[in-house]
Structure formats: C-alpha cells, structure tokens
Coordinates of C-alpha atoms and ligand atoms in Angstrom, one line a residue:
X1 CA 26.7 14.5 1.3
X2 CA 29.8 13.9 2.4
X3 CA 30.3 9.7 2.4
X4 CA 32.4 9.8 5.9
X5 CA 29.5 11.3 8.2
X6 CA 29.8 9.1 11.2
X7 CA 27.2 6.8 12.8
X8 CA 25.3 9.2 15.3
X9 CA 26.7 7.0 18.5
X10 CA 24.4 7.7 21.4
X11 CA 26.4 4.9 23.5
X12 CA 29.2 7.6 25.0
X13 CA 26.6 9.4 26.9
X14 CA 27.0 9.1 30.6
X15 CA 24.1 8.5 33.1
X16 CA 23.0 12.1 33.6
X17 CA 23.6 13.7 30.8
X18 CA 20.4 13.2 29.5
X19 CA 17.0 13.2 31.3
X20 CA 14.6 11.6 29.3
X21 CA 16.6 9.7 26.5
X22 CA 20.0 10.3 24.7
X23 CA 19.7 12.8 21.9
X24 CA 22.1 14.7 20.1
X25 CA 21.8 17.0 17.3
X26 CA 18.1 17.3 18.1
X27 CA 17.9 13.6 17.1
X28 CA 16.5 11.6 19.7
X29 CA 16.8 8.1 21.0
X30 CA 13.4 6.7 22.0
X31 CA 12.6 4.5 24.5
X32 CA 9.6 2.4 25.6
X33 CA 7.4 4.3 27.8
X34 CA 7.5 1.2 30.2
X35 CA 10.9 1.8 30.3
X36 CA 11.1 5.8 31.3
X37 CA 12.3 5.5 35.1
X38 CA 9.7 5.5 37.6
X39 CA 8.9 8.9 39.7
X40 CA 7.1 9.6 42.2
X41 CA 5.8 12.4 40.2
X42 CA 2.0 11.7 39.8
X43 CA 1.0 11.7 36.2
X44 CA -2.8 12.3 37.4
X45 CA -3.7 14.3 40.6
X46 CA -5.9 11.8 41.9
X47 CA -5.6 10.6 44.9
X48 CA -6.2 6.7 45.7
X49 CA -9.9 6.5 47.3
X50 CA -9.5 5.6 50.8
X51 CA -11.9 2.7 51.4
X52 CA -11.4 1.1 47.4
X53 CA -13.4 -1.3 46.9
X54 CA -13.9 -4.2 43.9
X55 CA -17.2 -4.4 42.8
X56 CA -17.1 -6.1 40.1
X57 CA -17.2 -9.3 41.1
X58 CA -13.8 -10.2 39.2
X59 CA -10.1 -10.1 39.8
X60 CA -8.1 -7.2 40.4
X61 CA -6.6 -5.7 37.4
X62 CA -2.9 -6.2 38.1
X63 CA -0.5 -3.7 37.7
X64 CA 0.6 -2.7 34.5
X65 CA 3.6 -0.9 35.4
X66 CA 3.4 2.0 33.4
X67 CA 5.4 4.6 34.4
X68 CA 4.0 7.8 36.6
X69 CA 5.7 11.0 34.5
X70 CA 4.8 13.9 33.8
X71 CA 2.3 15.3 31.0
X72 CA 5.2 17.3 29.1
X73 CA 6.9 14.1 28.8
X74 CA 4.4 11.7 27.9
X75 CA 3.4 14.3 25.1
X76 CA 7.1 14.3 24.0
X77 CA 7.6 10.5 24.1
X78 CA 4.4 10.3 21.5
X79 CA 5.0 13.3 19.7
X80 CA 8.7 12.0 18.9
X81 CA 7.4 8.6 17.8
X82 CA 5.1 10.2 15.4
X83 CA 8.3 12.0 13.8
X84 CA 9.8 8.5 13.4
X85 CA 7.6 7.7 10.9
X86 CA 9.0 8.4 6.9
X87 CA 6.2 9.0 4.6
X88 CA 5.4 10.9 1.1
X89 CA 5.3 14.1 3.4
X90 CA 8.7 13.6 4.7
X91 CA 10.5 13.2 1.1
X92 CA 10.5 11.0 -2.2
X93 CA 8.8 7.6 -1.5
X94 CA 9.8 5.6 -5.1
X95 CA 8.0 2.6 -3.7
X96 CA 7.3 0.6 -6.9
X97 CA 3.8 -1.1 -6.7
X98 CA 2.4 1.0 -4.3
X99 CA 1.6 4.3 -5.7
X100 CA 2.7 6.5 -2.7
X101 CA 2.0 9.8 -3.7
X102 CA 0.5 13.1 -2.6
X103 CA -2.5 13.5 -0.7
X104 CA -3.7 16.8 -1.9
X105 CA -5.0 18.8 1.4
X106 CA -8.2 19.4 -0.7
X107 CA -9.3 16.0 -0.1
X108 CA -8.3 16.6 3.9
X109 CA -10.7 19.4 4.0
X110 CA -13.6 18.1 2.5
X111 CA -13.2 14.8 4.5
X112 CA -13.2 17.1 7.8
X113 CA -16.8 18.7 7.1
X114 CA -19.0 18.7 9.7
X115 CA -21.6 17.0 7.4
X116 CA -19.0 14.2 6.2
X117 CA -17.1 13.6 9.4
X118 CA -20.1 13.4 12.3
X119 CA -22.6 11.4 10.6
X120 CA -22.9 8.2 12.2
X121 CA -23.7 5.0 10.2
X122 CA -27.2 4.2 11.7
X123 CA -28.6 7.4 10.8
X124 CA -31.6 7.3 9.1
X125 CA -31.0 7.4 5.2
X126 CA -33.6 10.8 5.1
X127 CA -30.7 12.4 7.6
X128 CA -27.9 11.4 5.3
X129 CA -29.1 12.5 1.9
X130 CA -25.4 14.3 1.0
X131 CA -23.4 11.6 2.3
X132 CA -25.3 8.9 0.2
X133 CA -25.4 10.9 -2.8
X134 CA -21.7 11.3 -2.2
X135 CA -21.0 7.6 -2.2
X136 CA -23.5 7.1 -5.6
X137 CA -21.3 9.7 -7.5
X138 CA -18.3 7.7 -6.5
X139 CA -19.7 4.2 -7.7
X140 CA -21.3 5.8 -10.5
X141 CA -17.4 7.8 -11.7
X142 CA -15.1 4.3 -10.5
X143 CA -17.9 2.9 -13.0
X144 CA -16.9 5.0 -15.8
X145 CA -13.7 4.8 -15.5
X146 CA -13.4 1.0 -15.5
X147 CA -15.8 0.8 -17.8
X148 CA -17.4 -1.5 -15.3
X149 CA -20.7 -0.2 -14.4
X150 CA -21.3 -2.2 -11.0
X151 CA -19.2 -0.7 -7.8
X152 CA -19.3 -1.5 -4.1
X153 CA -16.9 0.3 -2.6
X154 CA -17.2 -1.6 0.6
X155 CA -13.8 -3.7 0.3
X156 CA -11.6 -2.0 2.8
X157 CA -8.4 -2.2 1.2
X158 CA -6.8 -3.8 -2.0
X159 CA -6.8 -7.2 -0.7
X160 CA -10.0 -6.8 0.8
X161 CA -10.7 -5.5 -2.4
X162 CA -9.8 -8.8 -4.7
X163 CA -11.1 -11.4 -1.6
X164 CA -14.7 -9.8 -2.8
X165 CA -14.0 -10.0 -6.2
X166 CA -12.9 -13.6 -6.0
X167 CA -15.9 -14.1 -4.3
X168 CA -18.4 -12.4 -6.9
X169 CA -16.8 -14.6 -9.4
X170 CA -17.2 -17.9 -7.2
X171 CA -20.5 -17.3 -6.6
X172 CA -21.5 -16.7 -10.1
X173 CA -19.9 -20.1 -11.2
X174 CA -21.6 -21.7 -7.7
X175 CA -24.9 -20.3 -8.9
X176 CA -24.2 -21.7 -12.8
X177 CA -23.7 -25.0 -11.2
X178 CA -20.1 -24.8 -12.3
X179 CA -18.2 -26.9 -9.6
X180 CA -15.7 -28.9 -11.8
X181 CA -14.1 -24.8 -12.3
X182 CA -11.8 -25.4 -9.4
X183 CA -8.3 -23.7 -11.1
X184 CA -7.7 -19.9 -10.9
X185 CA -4.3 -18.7 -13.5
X186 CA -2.1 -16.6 -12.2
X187 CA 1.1 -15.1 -13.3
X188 CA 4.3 -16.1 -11.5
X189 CA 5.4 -12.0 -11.1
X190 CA 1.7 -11.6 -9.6
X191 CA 2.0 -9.9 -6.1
X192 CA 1.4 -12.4 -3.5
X193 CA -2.0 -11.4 -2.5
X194 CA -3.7 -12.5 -5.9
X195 CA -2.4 -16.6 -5.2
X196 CA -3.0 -15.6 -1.7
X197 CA -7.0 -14.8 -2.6
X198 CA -7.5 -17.3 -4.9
X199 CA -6.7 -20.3 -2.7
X200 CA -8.5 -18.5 0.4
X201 CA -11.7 -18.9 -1.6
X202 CA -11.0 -22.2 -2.4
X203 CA -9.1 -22.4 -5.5
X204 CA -6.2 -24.2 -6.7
X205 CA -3.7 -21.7 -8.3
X206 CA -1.7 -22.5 -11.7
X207 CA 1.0 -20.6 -12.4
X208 CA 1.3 -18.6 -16.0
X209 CA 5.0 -18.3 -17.2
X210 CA 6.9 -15.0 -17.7
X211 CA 9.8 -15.3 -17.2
X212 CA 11.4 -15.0 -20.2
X213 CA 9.5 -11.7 -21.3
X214 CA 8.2 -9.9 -18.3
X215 CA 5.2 -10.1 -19.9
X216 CA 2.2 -12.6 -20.5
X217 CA 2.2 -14.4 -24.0
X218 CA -0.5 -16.4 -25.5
X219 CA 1.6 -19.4 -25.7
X220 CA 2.2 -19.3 -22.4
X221 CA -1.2 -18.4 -21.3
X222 CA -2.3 -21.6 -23.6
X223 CA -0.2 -24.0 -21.8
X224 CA -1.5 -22.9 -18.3
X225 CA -5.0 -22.8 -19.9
X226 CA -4.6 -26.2 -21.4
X227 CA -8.0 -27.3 -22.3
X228 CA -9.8 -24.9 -19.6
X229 CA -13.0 -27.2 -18.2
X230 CA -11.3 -27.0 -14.7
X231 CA -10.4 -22.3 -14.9
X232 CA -12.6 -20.5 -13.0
X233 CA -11.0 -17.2 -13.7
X234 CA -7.4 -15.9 -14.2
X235 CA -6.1 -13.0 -11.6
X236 CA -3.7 -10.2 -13.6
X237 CA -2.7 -6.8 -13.1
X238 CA -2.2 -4.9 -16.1
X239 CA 0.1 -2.8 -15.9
X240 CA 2.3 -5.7 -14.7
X241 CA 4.5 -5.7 -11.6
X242 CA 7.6 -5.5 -14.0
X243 CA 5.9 -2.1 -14.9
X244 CA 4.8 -3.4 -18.5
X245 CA 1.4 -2.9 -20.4
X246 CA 0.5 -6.2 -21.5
X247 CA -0.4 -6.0 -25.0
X248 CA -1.7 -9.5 -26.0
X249 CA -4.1 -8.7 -23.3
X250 CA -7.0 -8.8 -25.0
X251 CA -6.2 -11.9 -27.3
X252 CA -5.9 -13.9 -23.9
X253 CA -9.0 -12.3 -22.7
X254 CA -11.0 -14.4 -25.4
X255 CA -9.6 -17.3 -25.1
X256 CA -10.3 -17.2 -21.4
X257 CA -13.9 -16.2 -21.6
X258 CA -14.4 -18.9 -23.9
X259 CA -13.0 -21.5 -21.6
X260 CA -15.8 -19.4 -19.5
X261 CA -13.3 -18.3 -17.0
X262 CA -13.4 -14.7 -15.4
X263 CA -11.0 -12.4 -15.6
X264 CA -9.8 -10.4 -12.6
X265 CA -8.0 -7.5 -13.1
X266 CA -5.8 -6.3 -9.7
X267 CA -6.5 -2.8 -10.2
X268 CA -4.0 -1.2 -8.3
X269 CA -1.8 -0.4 -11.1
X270 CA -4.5 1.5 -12.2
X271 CA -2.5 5.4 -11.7
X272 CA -0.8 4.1 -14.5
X273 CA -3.9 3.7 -16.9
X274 CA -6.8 6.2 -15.9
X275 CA -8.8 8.5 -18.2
X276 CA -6.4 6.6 -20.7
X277 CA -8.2 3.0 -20.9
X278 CA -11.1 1.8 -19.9
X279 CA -10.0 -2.3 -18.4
X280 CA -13.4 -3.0 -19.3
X281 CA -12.6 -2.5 -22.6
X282 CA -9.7 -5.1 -22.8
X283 CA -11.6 -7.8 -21.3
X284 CA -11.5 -6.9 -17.7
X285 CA -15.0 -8.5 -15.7
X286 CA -14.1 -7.9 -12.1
X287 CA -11.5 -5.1 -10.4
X288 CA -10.7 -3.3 -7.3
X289 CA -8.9 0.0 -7.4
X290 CA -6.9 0.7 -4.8
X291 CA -8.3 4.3 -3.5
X292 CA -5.5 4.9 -1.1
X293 CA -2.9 4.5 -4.4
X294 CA -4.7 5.6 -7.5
X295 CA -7.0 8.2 -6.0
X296 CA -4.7 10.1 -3.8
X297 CA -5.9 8.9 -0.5
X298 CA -3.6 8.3 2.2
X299 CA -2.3 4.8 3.2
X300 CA 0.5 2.9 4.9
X301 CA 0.6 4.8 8.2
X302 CA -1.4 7.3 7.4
X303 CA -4.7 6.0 7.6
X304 CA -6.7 3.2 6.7
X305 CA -7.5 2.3 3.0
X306 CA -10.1 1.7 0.9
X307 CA -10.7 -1.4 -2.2
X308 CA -14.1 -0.3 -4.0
X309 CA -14.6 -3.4 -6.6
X310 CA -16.3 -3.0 -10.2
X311 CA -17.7 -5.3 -12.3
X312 CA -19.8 -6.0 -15.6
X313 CA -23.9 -5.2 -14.9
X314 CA -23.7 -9.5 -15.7
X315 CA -21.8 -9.9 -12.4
X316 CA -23.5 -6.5 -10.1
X317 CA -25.9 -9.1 -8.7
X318 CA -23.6 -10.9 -6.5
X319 CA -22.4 -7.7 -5.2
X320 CA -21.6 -7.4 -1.5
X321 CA -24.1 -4.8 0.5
X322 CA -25.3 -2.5 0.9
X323 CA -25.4 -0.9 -2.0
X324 CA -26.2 3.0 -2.4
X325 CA -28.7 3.3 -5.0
X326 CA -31.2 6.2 -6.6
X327 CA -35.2 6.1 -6.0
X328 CA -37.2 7.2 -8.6
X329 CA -38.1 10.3 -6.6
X330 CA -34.7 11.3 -6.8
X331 CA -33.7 10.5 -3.3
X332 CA -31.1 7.6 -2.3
X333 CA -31.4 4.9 -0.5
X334 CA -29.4 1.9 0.5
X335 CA -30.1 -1.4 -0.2
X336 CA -29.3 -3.4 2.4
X337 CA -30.5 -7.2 0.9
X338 CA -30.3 -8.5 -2.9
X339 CA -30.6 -12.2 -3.6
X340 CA -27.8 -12.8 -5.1
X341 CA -25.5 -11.2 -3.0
X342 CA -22.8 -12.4 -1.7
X343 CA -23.8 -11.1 1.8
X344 CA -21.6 -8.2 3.6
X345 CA -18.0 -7.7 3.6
X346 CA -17.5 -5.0 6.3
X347 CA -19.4 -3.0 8.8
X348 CA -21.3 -0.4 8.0
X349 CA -20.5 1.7 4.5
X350 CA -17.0 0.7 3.9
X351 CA -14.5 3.5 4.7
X352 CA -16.3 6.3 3.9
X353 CA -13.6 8.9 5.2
X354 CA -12.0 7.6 2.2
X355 CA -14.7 8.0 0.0
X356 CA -15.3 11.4 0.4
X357 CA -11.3 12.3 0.0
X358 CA -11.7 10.0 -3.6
X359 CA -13.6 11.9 -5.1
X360 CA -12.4 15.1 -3.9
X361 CA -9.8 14.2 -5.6
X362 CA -11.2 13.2 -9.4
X363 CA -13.8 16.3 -9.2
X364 CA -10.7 18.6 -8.0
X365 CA -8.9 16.8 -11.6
X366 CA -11.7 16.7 -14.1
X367 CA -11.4 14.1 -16.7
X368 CA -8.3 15.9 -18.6
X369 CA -6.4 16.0 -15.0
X370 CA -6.8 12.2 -14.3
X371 CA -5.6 11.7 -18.1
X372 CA -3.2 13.9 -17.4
X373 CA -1.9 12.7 -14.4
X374 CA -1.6 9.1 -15.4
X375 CA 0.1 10.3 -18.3
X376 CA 2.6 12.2 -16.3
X377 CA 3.1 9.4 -14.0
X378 CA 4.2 7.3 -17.5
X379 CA 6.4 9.7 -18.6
X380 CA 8.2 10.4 -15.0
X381 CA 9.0 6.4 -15.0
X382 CA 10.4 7.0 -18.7
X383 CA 12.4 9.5 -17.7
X384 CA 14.2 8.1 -15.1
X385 CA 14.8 4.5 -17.2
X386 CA 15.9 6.6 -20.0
X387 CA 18.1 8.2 -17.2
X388 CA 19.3 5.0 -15.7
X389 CA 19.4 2.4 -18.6
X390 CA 23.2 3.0 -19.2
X391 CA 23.9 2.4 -15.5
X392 CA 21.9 -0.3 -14.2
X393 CA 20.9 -3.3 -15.8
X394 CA 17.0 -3.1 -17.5
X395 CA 15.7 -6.9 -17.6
X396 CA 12.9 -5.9 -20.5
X397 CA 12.9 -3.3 -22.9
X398 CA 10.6 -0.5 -22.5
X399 CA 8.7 1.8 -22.3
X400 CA 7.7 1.0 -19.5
X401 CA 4.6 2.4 -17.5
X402 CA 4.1 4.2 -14.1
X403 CA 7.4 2.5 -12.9
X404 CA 10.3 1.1 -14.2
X405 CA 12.5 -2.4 -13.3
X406 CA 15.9 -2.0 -13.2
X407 CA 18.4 -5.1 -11.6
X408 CA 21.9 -5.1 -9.7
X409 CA 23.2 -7.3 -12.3
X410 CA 26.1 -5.4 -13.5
X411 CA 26.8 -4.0 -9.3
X412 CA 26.9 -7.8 -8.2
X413 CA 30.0 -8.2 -10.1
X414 CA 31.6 -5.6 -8.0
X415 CA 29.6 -6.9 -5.0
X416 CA 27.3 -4.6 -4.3
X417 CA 23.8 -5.6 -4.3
X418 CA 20.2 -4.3 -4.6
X419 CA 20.0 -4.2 -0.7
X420 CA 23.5 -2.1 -0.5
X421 CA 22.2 0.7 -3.2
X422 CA 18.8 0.9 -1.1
X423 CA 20.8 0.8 2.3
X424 CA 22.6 3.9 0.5
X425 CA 19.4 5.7 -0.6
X426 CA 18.7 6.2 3.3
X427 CA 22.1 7.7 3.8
X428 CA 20.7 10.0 1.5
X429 CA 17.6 10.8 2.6
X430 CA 15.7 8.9 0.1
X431 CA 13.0 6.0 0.8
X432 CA 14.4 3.1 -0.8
X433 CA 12.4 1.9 -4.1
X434 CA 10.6 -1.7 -3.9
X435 CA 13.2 -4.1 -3.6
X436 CA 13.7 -7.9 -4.8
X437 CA 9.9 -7.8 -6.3
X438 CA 9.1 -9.3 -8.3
X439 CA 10.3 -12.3 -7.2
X440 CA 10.9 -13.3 -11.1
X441 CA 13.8 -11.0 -11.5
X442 CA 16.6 -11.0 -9.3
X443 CA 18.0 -8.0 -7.5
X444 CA 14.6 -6.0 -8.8
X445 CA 14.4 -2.8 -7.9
X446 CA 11.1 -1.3 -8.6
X447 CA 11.1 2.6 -9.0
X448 CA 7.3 4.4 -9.2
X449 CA 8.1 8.0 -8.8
X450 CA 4.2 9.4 -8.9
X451 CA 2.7 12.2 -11.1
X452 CA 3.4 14.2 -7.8
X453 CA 7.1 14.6 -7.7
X454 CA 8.7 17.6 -7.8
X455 CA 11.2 17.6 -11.6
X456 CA 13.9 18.2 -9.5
X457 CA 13.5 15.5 -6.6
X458 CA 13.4 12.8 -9.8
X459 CA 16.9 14.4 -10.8
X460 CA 18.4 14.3 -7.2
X461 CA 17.0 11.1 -7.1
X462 CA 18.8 9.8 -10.7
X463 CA 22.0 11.6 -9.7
X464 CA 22.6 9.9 -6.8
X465 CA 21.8 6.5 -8.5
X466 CA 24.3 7.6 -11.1
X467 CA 27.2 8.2 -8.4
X468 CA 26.5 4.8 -6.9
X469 CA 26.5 2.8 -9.9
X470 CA 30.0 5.5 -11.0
X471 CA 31.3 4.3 -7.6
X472 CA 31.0 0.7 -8.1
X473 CA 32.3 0.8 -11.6
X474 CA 35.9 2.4 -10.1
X475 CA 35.4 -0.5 -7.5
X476 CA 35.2 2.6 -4.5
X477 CA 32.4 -0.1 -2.7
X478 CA 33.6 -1.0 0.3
X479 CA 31.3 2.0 2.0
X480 CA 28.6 0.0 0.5
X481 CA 28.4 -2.4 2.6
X482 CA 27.9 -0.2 6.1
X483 CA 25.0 1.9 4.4
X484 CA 23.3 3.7 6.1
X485 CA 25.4 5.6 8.2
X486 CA 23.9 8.1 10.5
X487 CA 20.7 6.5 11.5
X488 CA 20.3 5.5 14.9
X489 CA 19.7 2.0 13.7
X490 CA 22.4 0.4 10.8
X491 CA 21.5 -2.6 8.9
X492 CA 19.1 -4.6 11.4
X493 CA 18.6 -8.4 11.0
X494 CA 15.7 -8.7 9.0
X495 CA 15.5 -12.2 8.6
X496 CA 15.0 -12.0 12.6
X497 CA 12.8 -9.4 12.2
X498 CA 10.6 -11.2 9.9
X499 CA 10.7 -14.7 11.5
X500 CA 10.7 -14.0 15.1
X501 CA 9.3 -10.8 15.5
X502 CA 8.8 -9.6 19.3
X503 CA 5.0 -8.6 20.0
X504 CA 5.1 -8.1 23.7
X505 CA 7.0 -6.5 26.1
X506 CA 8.3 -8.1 28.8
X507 CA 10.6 -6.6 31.6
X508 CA 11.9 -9.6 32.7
X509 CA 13.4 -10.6 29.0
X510 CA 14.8 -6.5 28.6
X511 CA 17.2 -7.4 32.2
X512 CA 18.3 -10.7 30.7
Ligands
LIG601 C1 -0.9 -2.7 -3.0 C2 -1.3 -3.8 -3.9 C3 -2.2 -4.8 -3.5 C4 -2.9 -4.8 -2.1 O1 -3.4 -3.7 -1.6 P1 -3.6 -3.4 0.0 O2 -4.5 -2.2 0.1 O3 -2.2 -3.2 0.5 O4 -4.3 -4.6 0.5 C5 -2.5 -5.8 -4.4 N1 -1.9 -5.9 -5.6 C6 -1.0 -5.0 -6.0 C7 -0.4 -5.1 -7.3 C8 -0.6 -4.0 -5.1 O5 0.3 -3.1 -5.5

C-alpha cells in the first residue's frame, strides 16, 4: 500500500452535501443517534391519544430526546455500527493471549436447532433429555482432556472461570481447617486477573520471579515458597504469557503439594496444549478453559463466553451447581444441592449456547484434529519467530508455543516503538498483536496467529513486519509516528480514554 494515502478528511464537507452523516468512498462517519437532526417525520404512525392519562401513580417519564427519523435510517445508523466492529471475520486478529480464531459455522448451526436454542431453563429435566445429555458429554470430554475428571461448566467466562476455582480451593482448605494458608503465588508475567482472583477471595498474593528467564525456576519458585505453612495454592498458566512451556513444571508441582498448596492452572493457554498433554498430568488440581478461545466459540463482541472449571475427583465435591449427572436408569438429571458445594455461581446452566457450539466443535475434530490443531497452532507461532528473529528483538529463546514474544528493542534506537509498528499494522489492515504484555518485558508484542490462519495471511502478515523493521533500520521512520493513516480516527488519547472515559451522553456538554 502505498505509504502516502491521505487521512480520509470528512471536515471539508459542507452543510448539505450530506444527509445523514459525511461519508466518502462508501466509508461513513457515524454519529449518535441523539444527535441525527430532529424531523418532523414520525418514526411510528401513532398518533398521541387524545385524553392521555398517567395511571401509574408515578412521574412522567421525561423526554428522552431521541430523535423522530425514519425506519431506513435508523436501520442504517445500526447496521453501520455493526460494520465498525473488526473481528476474526473481518481479517487476521494476532491477539497474543487470547486465542481469536475461527468459529467454524458448524458450531453456529448446531447452536441454532430448534431443540438447543428454545428450551427454556425451568423445563422439566424429562423435557430436556438431549440438552442435558449434551452438557454431560461436554463435562465428561473437558474431563479427559484435562485429565481432570470433575467439570462445571457453569463459570461464565475465564475470569469467572478462575474466581470459582479459587473458590473450590478455599473451601477445601476452610473445610480442612486450614486458616493460617492465607498466601496464593503468583508469577509476576501472570495476566492480571489471576492476582486480581486471588485477593478477591481473600488472599494475599506473592509474587514468583521471572524475569530473568521468562520462565518459572525452582529457585525462584523456592524463595516465594519459603517455608510454605502460610500457601494456599499458586495460580500459573502453562503455556506462559511469554508463550513458553514451562518445563520445571512438574518439579515445582511437588514441592507445592507438599507445602499442601493447590495448584491452579489458568487454562486459557490451553489451544496451545490439547490432545498433546493432559495438565493433570503435570500437577495441575484446578483449571478453567476458556471455551470462547480454546474451543472455537465466539468472544469479544461476538457473544458472550463461557469458563467451564475441572478439577481432581478429591476436589469435585466443592463444585458449584448444578451439576449434570447420569441415573442409573440411563437418564440425566441435575443435581441441584451437594454438601460441599460451594453454592451457585450463575443463573441457571451456565451459557449453554456455548456449550452446545464446544462440543460441536471437538466432535466435528475428533481426538487427532484437536492434536492436530494445537500442534498447528505451535508450529504457525514457530514459523513466524523463525521469520522474525533476525528483525525484531526475541527476549527468550525458543521454541516457543502457540505465540511468540518479540520486543521493539532494536526499533527504539531509531525511535520507533511497539505502539508505532501496531499503529502501522492498522494502516495495513491488520489487527495489531497484544501489545506491552506482559508487563515483565518492555515493548512486548505478543503474536498468536491460531491454527485457523490462512498460510498466506501469516506471510503478508511477516512481510509487512519485515518492511517496518527494513524501514527503521534505513532510518525512513518519520511516517511512523502518524500511523494509521486513513482511519477516520488517528492516534486517540488513550490515557484519556482509559482514565476518564465518557459513559453518558449529555447534550448540554456536546454544545460546549
Ligand atoms: C483471556 C484470559 C483470561 C480471562 O478470560 P475472560 O474470558 O476474558 O475473562 C485469563 N487468563 C488468561 C491468560 C487469558 O488469556
């Protein structure tokens, strides 16, 4: 693309020349529907009832000042919003630690049956046979491939997700009588929500060093262990968020269950590791598994997600329910109360929409397609390190797994920065990879390409990340700097954004 395309400037348009909002190039500016000019063309045909009266017995509604248009245009306004939106269906999403891949339109399907998508939650279970049976298979498959035989796949997202596995593990040590267990380890590259859980249920978090390696070590592990009386448990995700398997995993695994702590794994690395590895196996006791990642269910905008937890048959009695389980007649039924339990952690079923796309998706793959396609999603990561390493600084050897860390170290000496590179990436029509995260490396970028990507969408991908880091070696980076061009919005303050965000509307304040 050619680098002096210039900023699509909506600002020369004079009042008139457009009806609705400015556009050009079929690109359109979009404005909030309070803000369309008021008509006196009714939007409904209604008339106002002559002799209105309040009979409610409060005040008035006031007026909300919405504006009166037309049908076509209120369609439009929404229909263009909705186009505004970038997603995996739009174009490459390399969104390290976050697994944005595609959501085969299998799982859409199956998800839309009659049978799936009209049964309401208080149904009687005799009424909902399939549906039940539907959730049992998916406990009864996350189970296997965990290697954790206990599921509830009510958590409603990742986060959801570890809050109930914290919980499990709390109230295990609770019941045990184990209150002087007050400390939960965590590394310092751990994604925010795993401190974030720990101290919501009440723990104090201490912080494992990796610095140094990317990776955890058993001397550093020891020192945050120290002698253990006070560790509850120990949050990791393995793969790491610097991309790495760690491989003293299950050495530290030991030495934490003999301090009797817990270890939870955060499980949504886990595209990178299924059919492969079984996390019970190296130690794991408690994980969620991110459906909308792993299991090819939508997230981010496109729906709402899903955090199933699994955990050894020790810990399945402090399960949240209810629980789908089998009669001896061969009929299933959900148990809705269990002594142990730590009570409910969501209406109903969890999201079951989200259920039935899950394992859409792992029958549609078979146990050689889910190894394959964690495999595949390795070796696309490889491929584009391998690609890169000459060009962009690579903090810790590889290989890596199902995404790779590269740094701006050796741009920032010709000042451009990890911001600028994924400022440029939208000038080319690329979602920008997962920037400054981990916090423990600076200028990360965090590429996860997916299993799902297209051979030669990795390659455009790479060759445009070759011509940046070209450019800034021959010192060409002043262009840098105004990345992106040609989006209706250039570089916004984010820091504004972030800290003052603006949640309502208000006339008054858009005249000021
Ligand atoms: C995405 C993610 C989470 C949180 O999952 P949500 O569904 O967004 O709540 C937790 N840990 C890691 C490592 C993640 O990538």
């Amino acid at each position: 693309m050619d680098s002096t395309v210039e900023k699509v400037d909506f600002t020369h348009m004079n009042e008139g020349e457009h009806a609705i909002g400015p556009q050009r190039g079929l690109n359109y500016e979009t404005k909030l529907l309070w803000e369309y000019e008021r008509t006196d063309d009714p939007a409904v045909d209604f008339e106002e009832p002559s002799s209105f009266r309040n009979r409610t017995g409060l005040d008035e509604r006031k007026e909300l000042g919405l504006p009166q248009v037309k049908e076509p245009t209120v369609v439009r306004h929404f229909v263009r919003l909705s186009t505004k939106n970038y997603g995996i269906d739009n174009g490459f999403f390399p969104l390290g630690s976050c697994t944005m891949k595609h959501n085969p339109r299998l799982n859409e399907k199956m998800a839309r049956l009659a049978g799936f998508a009209h049964v309401h939650p208080e149904q009687p279970v005799e009424t909902v046979q399939g549906a039940l049976e539907l959730m049992y298979d998916l406990q009864h498959t996350l189970g296997e491939l965990t290697g954790l035989p206990a599921v509830s796949l009510a958590p409603a997202a990742g986060a959801h997700g570890e809050l109930a596995g914290m919980m499990v593990i709390k109230r295990a040590h609770e019941l045990a009588g184990n209150t002087h267990k007050t400390v939960v380890l965590c590394p310092d590259s751990a994604h925010g929500t795993n401190p974030a859980t720990a101290v919501t249920c009440g723990y104090t978090v201490r912080t494992i060093d990796t610095k140094g390696t990317g990776r955890l070590t058993v001397e550093a592990f020891k020192e945050a262990l120290g002698d253990g009386k006070d560790v509850a448990g120990m949050m990791v995700t393995n793969p790491n968020t610097c991309g790495l398997f760690e491989t003293e995993i299950l050495e530290i695994a030991n030495m934490l269950h003999e301090a009797g702590g817990y270890f939870y794994c955060d499980g949504a690395n886990f595209n990178a590791l299924v059919g492969n590895i079984r996390p019970g196996d190296f130690g794991v006791d408690v994980m969620h598994l991110n459906l909308h990642k792993t299991f090819s269910t939508p997230h981010g905008g496109g729906g709402p997600g899903s955090g199933p937890i699994c955990v050894t048959s020790d810990l399945a009695q402090f399960l949240p329910v209810p629980h789908v389980k089998k009669t001896q007649h061969g009929t299933y039924d959900l148990e809705r109360e269990r002594d142990h339990s730590l009570g409910r952690m969501k209406g109903f079923h969890g999201q079951f929409g989200m259920h039935v796309r899950a394992l859409t998706y792992i029958l549609s793959h078979g146990a050689d397609g889910l190894k394959q396609a964690s495999q595949d999603a390795v070796l696309s990561a490889n491929y584009i390190m391998a690609k890169l390493k000459n060009h962009y600084h690579v903090p810790f050897e590889g290989p890596c797994m199902h995404e790779c860390l590269l740094t701006d170290k050796k741009q920032k000496e010709q000042g451009v920065s990890t911001l600028d590179i994924a400022k440029g990436l939208v000038e080319y029509g690329i979602h920008p990879m997962t920037v400054y995260f981990p916090l423990t490396v600076q200028g990360a970028m965090l590429i996860e390409p997916t299993e799902t990507e297209p051979k030669q969408e990795v390659d455009r991908f790479i060759a445009i990340m070759t011509r940046f880091a070209k450019q800034t070696e021959i010192g060409d980076t002043e262009i840098f700097h105004d990345y992106p061009l040609s989006t209706p919005r250039r570089r916004l303050d984010e820091v504004k954004a972030a800290r003052q965000p603006k949640l309502k509307y208000s006339a008054a304040e858009q005249d000021e």
